[in-house]
PDB file of C-alpha atoms in Angstrom:
ATOM      1  CA  UNK A 216     121.819  26.806 100.193  1.00 54.00           C
ATOM      2  CA  UNK A 217     124.562  28.599 101.437  1.00 57.00           C
ATOM      3  CA  UNK A 218     121.169  30.694 103.371  1.00 67.00           C
ATOM      4  CA  UNK A 219     120.380  27.479 104.710  1.00 78.00           C
ATOM      5  CA  UNK A 220     123.362  26.275 106.426  1.00 85.00           C
ATOM      6  CA  UNK A 221     123.808  29.568 107.496  1.00 91.00           C
ATOM      7  CA  UNK A 222     120.365  30.348 109.200  1.00 91.00           C
ATOM      8  CA  UNK A 223     121.493  26.293 110.688  1.00 92.00           C
ATOM      9  CA  UNK A 224     124.579  27.212 112.035  1.00 94.00           C
ATOM     10  CA  UNK A 225     122.992  30.349 113.676  1.00 94.00           C
ATOM     11  CA  UNK A 226     120.349  27.867 115.134  1.00 94.00           C
ATOM     12  CA  UNK A 227     123.092  25.907 116.410  1.00 95.00           C
ATOM     13  CA  UNK A 228     125.243  28.534 117.846  1.00 97.00           C
ATOM     14  CA  UNK A 229     121.441  29.541 119.605  1.00 96.00           C
ATOM     15  CA  UNK A 230     120.670  26.535 120.988  1.00 96.00           C
ATOM     16  CA  UNK A 231     124.677  25.889 122.433  1.00 97.00           C
ATOM     17  CA  UNK A 232     123.415  29.286 124.164  1.00 97.00           C
ATOM     18  CA  UNK A 233     120.252  28.524 125.721  1.00 96.00           C
ATOM     19  CA  UNK A 234     121.674  25.185 127.004  1.00 97.00           C
ATOM     20  CA  UNK A 235     124.510  27.239 128.788  1.00 97.00           C
ATOM     21  CA  UNK A 236     122.269  29.043 130.071  1.00 97.00           C
ATOM     22  CA  UNK A 237     119.530  27.004 131.351  1.00 97.00           C
ATOM     23  CA  UNK A 238     122.849  25.403 133.338  1.00 97.00           C
ATOM     24  CA  UNK A 239     123.820  28.402 134.427  1.00 97.00           C
ATOM     25  CA  UNK A 240     120.459  29.544 135.909  1.00 96.00           C
ATOM     26  CA  UNK A 241     120.477  25.878 137.860  1.00 97.00           C
ATOM     27  CA  UNK A 242     123.390  26.451 139.822  1.00 96.00           C
ATOM     28  CA  UNK A 243     122.009  30.029 140.266  1.00 94.00           C
ATOM     29  CA  UNK A 244     119.008  28.042 141.431  1.00 95.00           C
ATOM     30  CA  UNK A 245     120.675  26.494 143.878  1.00 95.00           C
ATOM     31  CA  UNK A 246     123.052  29.306 145.205  1.00 94.00           C
ATOM     32  CA  UNK A 247     119.625  31.379 145.581  1.00 92.00           C
ATOM     33  CA  UNK A 248     118.409  28.556 148.125  1.00 92.00           C
ATOM     34  CA  UNK A 249     121.541  27.905 149.468  1.00 92.00           C
ATOM     35  CA  UNK A 250     121.093  32.196 150.157  1.00 90.00           C
ATOM     36  CA  UNK A 251     118.111  31.980 151.273  1.00 85.00           C
ATOM     37  CA  UNK A 252     119.201  29.159 154.302  1.00 87.00           C
ATOM     38  CA  UNK A 253     122.308  30.840 155.284  1.00 86.00           C
ATOM     39  CA  UNK A 254     120.140  34.176 156.000  1.00 79.00           C
ATOM     40  CA  UNK A 255     117.654  31.989 158.307  1.00 80.00           C
ATOM     41  CA  UNK A 256     120.203  30.148 160.121  1.00 83.00           C
ATOM     42  CA  UNK A 257     121.843  34.184 160.412  1.00 80.00           C
ATOM     43  CA  UNK A 258     125.479  32.866 159.018  1.00 84.00           C
ATOM     44  CA  UNK A 259     126.354  36.599 157.118  1.00 80.00           C
ATOM     45  CA  UNK A 260     129.381  35.101 155.965  1.00 86.00           C
ATOM     46  CA  UNK A 261     128.068  32.261 153.898  1.00 88.00           C
ATOM     47  CA  UNK A 262     125.390  35.247 152.645  1.00 85.00           C
ATOM     48  CA  UNK A 263     128.840  37.200 151.440  1.00 87.00           C
ATOM     49  CA  UNK A 264     130.311  34.236 149.575  1.00 92.00           C
ATOM     50  CA  UNK A 265     126.918  32.947 147.528  1.00 91.00           C
ATOM     51  CA  UNK A 266     126.504  36.752 147.168  1.00 89.00           C
ATOM     52  CA  UNK A 267     129.876  37.188 145.097  1.00 92.00           C
ATOM     53  CA  UNK A 268     129.264  33.164 143.526  1.00 95.00           C
ATOM     54  CA  UNK A 269     126.019  34.829 142.260  1.00 93.00           C
ATOM     55  CA  UNK A 270     127.339  37.937 140.508  1.00 93.00           C
ATOM     56  CA  UNK A 271     129.872  35.723 138.762  1.00 95.00           C
ATOM     57  CA  UNK A 272     127.145  33.749 137.240  1.00 95.00           C
ATOM     58  CA  UNK A 273     124.426  36.252 136.804  1.00 93.00           C
ATOM     59  CA  UNK A 274     127.450  37.972 135.000  1.00 95.00           C
ATOM     60  CA  UNK A 275     127.866  35.197 132.824  1.00 96.00           C
ATOM     61  CA  UNK A 276     124.381  34.591 131.924  1.00 95.00           C
ATOM     62  CA  UNK A 277     124.298  38.747 130.650  1.00 95.00           C
ATOM     63  CA  UNK A 278     127.311  38.215 127.988  1.00 96.00           C
ATOM     64  CA  UNK A 279     125.298  34.817 127.347  1.00 97.00           C
ATOM     65  CA  UNK A 280     121.686  36.461 126.396  1.00 96.00           C
ATOM     66  CA  UNK A 281     123.921  39.380 124.180  1.00 96.00           C
ATOM     67  CA  UNK A 282     125.574  37.002 122.042  1.00 96.00           C
ATOM     68  CA  UNK A 283     122.204  35.128 122.164  1.00 96.00           C
ATOM     69  CA  UNK A 284     120.584  38.514 120.798  1.00 95.00           C
ATOM     70  CA  UNK A 285     123.515  39.069 118.087  1.00 96.00           C
ATOM     71  CA  UNK A 286     122.472  35.711 116.852  1.00 96.00           C
ATOM     72  CA  UNK A 287     119.177  36.224 117.331  1.00 94.00           C
ATOM     73  CA  UNK A 288     118.961  39.470 114.990  1.00 95.00           C
ATOM     74  CA  UNK A 289     121.054  37.813 112.523  1.00 94.00           C
ATOM     75  CA  UNK A 290     118.978  34.802 111.834  1.00 93.00           C
ATOM     76  CA  UNK A 291     115.489  36.975 112.177  1.00 92.00           C
ATOM     77  CA  UNK A 292     116.674  39.166 109.551  1.00 92.00           C
ATOM     78  CA  UNK A 293     118.019  36.200 107.481  1.00 90.00           C
ATOM     79  CA  UNK A 294     114.852  34.347 107.529  1.00 90.00           C
ATOM     80  CA  UNK A 295     112.800  37.843 107.298  1.00 89.00           C
ATOM     81  CA  UNK A 296     111.104  37.352 110.481  1.00 90.00           C
ATOM     82  CA  UNK A 297     110.232  39.746 113.302  1.00 90.00           C
ATOM     83  CA  UNK A 298     109.902  37.284 115.683  1.00 88.00           C
ATOM     84  CA  UNK A 299     111.538  33.515 117.137  1.00 87.00           C
ATOM     85  CA  UNK A 300     107.701  32.188 117.663  1.00 85.00           C
ATOM     86  CA  UNK A 301     107.846  32.193 113.720  1.00 86.00           C
ATOM     87  CA  UNK A 302     110.918  30.127 113.201  1.00 85.00           C
ATOM     88  CA  UNK A 303     108.435  27.065 113.399  1.00 82.00           C
ATOM     89  CA  UNK A 304     107.539  27.482 110.437  1.00 80.00           C
ATOM     90  CA  UNK A 305     111.150  28.310 108.746  1.00 80.00           C
ATOM     91  CA  UNK A 306     111.749  24.206 108.757  1.00 80.00           C
ATOM     92  CA  UNK A 307     114.864  24.762 110.222  1.00 85.00           C
ATOM     93  CA  UNK A 308     116.126  21.659 112.179  1.00 89.00           C
ATOM     94  CA  UNK A 309     116.052  21.956 115.852  1.00 90.00           C
ATOM     95  CA  UNK A 310     113.292  25.037 116.904  1.00 90.00           C
ATOM     96  CA  UNK A 311     111.634  22.415 118.722  1.00 91.00           C
ATOM     97  CA  UNK A 312     114.522  22.007 120.824  1.00 94.00           C
ATOM     98  CA  UNK A 313     115.070  26.008 121.241  1.00 94.00           C
ATOM     99  CA  UNK A 314     111.698  26.631 121.526  1.00 92.00           C
ATOM    100  CA  UNK A 315     111.830  23.857 125.084  1.00 94.00           C
ATOM    101  CA  UNK A 316     115.002  25.410 125.989  1.00 96.00           C
ATOM    102  CA  UNK A 317     113.237  28.944 126.025  1.00 94.00           C
ATOM    103  CA  UNK A 318     110.481  27.604 128.022  1.00 95.00           C
ATOM    104  CA  UNK A 319     113.041  25.876 130.615  1.00 96.00           C
ATOM    105  CA  UNK A 320     114.600  28.976 130.876  1.00 95.00           C
ATOM    106  CA  UNK A 321     111.920  30.992 131.206  1.00 95.00           C
ATOM    107  CA  UNK A 322     110.219  28.832 133.797  1.00 95.00           C
ATOM    108  CA  UNK A 323     113.659  28.569 135.792  1.00 95.00           C
ATOM    109  CA  UNK A 324     113.805  32.722 136.252  1.00 93.00           C
ATOM    110  CA  UNK A 325     110.258  32.509 137.302  1.00 94.00           C
ATOM    111  CA  UNK A 326     111.301  29.998 140.489  1.00 94.00           C
ATOM    112  CA  UNK A 327     114.398  31.830 140.706  1.00 92.00           C
ATOM    113  CA  UNK A 328     112.448  35.106 141.473  1.00 91.00           C
ATOM    114  CA  UNK A 329     110.479  33.056 144.180  1.00 92.00           C
ATOM    115  CA  UNK A 330     113.315  32.310 145.657  1.00 89.00           C
ATOM    116  CA  UNK A 331     114.628  35.534 145.502  1.00 87.00           C
ATOM    117  CA  UNK A 332     111.471  37.315 147.273  1.00 87.00           C
ATOM    118  CA  UNK A 333     111.303  35.501 149.739  1.00 83.00           C
ATOM    119  CA  UNK A 334     114.876  35.936 150.503  1.00 78.00           C
ATOM    120  CA  UNK A 335     114.244  39.320 150.483  1.00 80.00           C
ATOM    121  CA  UNK A 336     112.177  38.786 153.155  1.00 80.00           C
ATOM    122  CA  UNK A 337     114.217  36.800 155.681  1.00 72.00           C
ATOM    123  CA  UNK A 338     117.003  39.863 155.033  1.00 73.00           C
ATOM    124  CA  UNK A 339     114.184  42.208 155.989  1.00 78.00           C
ATOM    125  CA  UNK A 340     113.389  40.519 158.714  1.00 75.00           C
ATOM    126  CA  UNK A 341     117.132  39.978 159.857  1.00 72.00           C
ATOM    127  CA  UNK A 342     117.874  43.870 159.586  1.00 74.00           C
ATOM    128  CA  UNK A 343     114.807  44.381 162.338  1.00 78.00           C
ATOM    129  CA  UNK A 344     115.997  41.331 164.042  1.00 74.00           C
ATOM    130  CA  UNK A 345     119.416  42.948 163.965  1.00 73.00           C
ATOM    131  CA  UNK A 346     118.062  46.366 164.588  1.00 75.00           C
ATOM    132  CA  UNK A 347     116.068  45.831 167.753  1.00 73.00           C
ATOM    133  CA  UNK A 348     119.229  44.189 168.615  1.00 72.00           C
ATOM    134  CA  UNK A 349     121.790  47.358 168.581  1.00 75.00           C
ATOM    135  CA  UNK A 350     119.107  49.577 169.610  1.00 75.00           C
ATOM    136  CA  UNK A 351     118.846  47.216 173.495  1.00 72.00           C
ATOM    137  CA  UNK A 352     122.568  47.055 173.441  1.00 77.00           C
ATOM    138  CA  UNK A 353     122.713  51.208 173.081  1.00 72.00           C
ATOM    139  CA  UNK A 354     120.131  50.812 175.499  1.00 71.00           C
ATOM    140  CA  UNK A 355     121.887  49.008 177.594  1.00 69.00           C
ATOM    141  CA  UNK A 356     124.628  50.926 177.529  1.00 70.00           C
ATOM    142  CA  UNK A 357     123.243  54.038 178.313  1.00 68.00           C
ATOM    143  CA  UNK A 358     121.735  52.323 181.918  1.00 68.00           C
ATOM    144  CA  UNK A 359     125.509  51.168 182.161  1.00 64.00           C
ATOM    145  CA  UNK A 360     127.022  54.240 181.996  1.00 62.00           C
ATOM    146  CA  UNK A 361     124.276  55.905 184.196  1.00 61.00           C
ATOM    147  CA  UNK A 362     125.468  53.524 187.344  1.00 61.00           C
ATOM    148  CA  UNK A 363     129.167  53.814 186.424  1.00 56.00           C
ATOM    149  CA  UNK A 364     130.928  56.203 188.057  1.00 58.00           C
ATOM    150  CA  UNK A 365     132.403  58.730 186.795  1.00 57.00           C
ATOM    151  CA  UNK A 366     136.421  59.640 186.972  1.00 58.00           C
ATOM    152  CA  UNK A 367     137.015  63.139 188.168  1.00 56.00           C
ATOM    153  CA  UNK A 368     137.855  65.208 185.307  1.00 56.00           C
ATOM    154  CA  UNK A 369     140.294  67.023 187.037  1.00 54.00           C
ATOM    155  CA  UNK A 370     143.325  68.268 185.110  1.00 55.00           C
ATOM    156  CA  UNK A 371     146.846  66.867 186.653  1.00 54.00           C
ATOM    157  CA  UNK A 372     150.092  69.324 185.511  1.00 54.00           C
ATOM    158  CA  UNK A 373     153.197  68.048 185.736  1.00 55.00           C
ATOM    159  CA  UNK A 374     155.839  70.724 185.240  1.00 58.00           C
ATOM    160  CA  UNK A 375     159.030  69.795 184.387  1.00 57.00           C
ATOM    161  CA  UNK A 376     161.613  72.232 185.551  1.00 57.00           C
ATOM    162  CA  UNK A 377     165.848  72.674 184.895  1.00 58.00           C
ATOM    163  CA  UNK A 378     167.603  72.840 187.471  1.00 54.00           C
TER     164      UNK A 378
END
């Protein structure tokens, strides 16, 4: 009986960790969309703020993943199973909820990857545009300097004589 209670407790912990991860992934998706929009509108200060916030969320998700992995390993060991796909055969309450959460997480991660790919393409396009603008500025400086009269390079000497 103690084993079943322990298994149930671990599974409930995995459900809570997965629900929190799903919530954070939704925030991450919204931030990725915001970042993509900021790139398109060339608001680079906004891009930096969004990236910092995304980094915080990703770090936190990493901690959740570590905790989930430990719980998952412990549960598999207790149940003597190799994979979480075998959970449904154990009769532990909440297996279908965990499966549903994992499916939602997987789908959301795929959506975020699509947004990030688009964001990367926008960033590359922006970088290319800025690169071209910098080249144009440098060329304009060269042209302007060709028509700017140069001061004569005659050194002036100041001699300080004490009387």
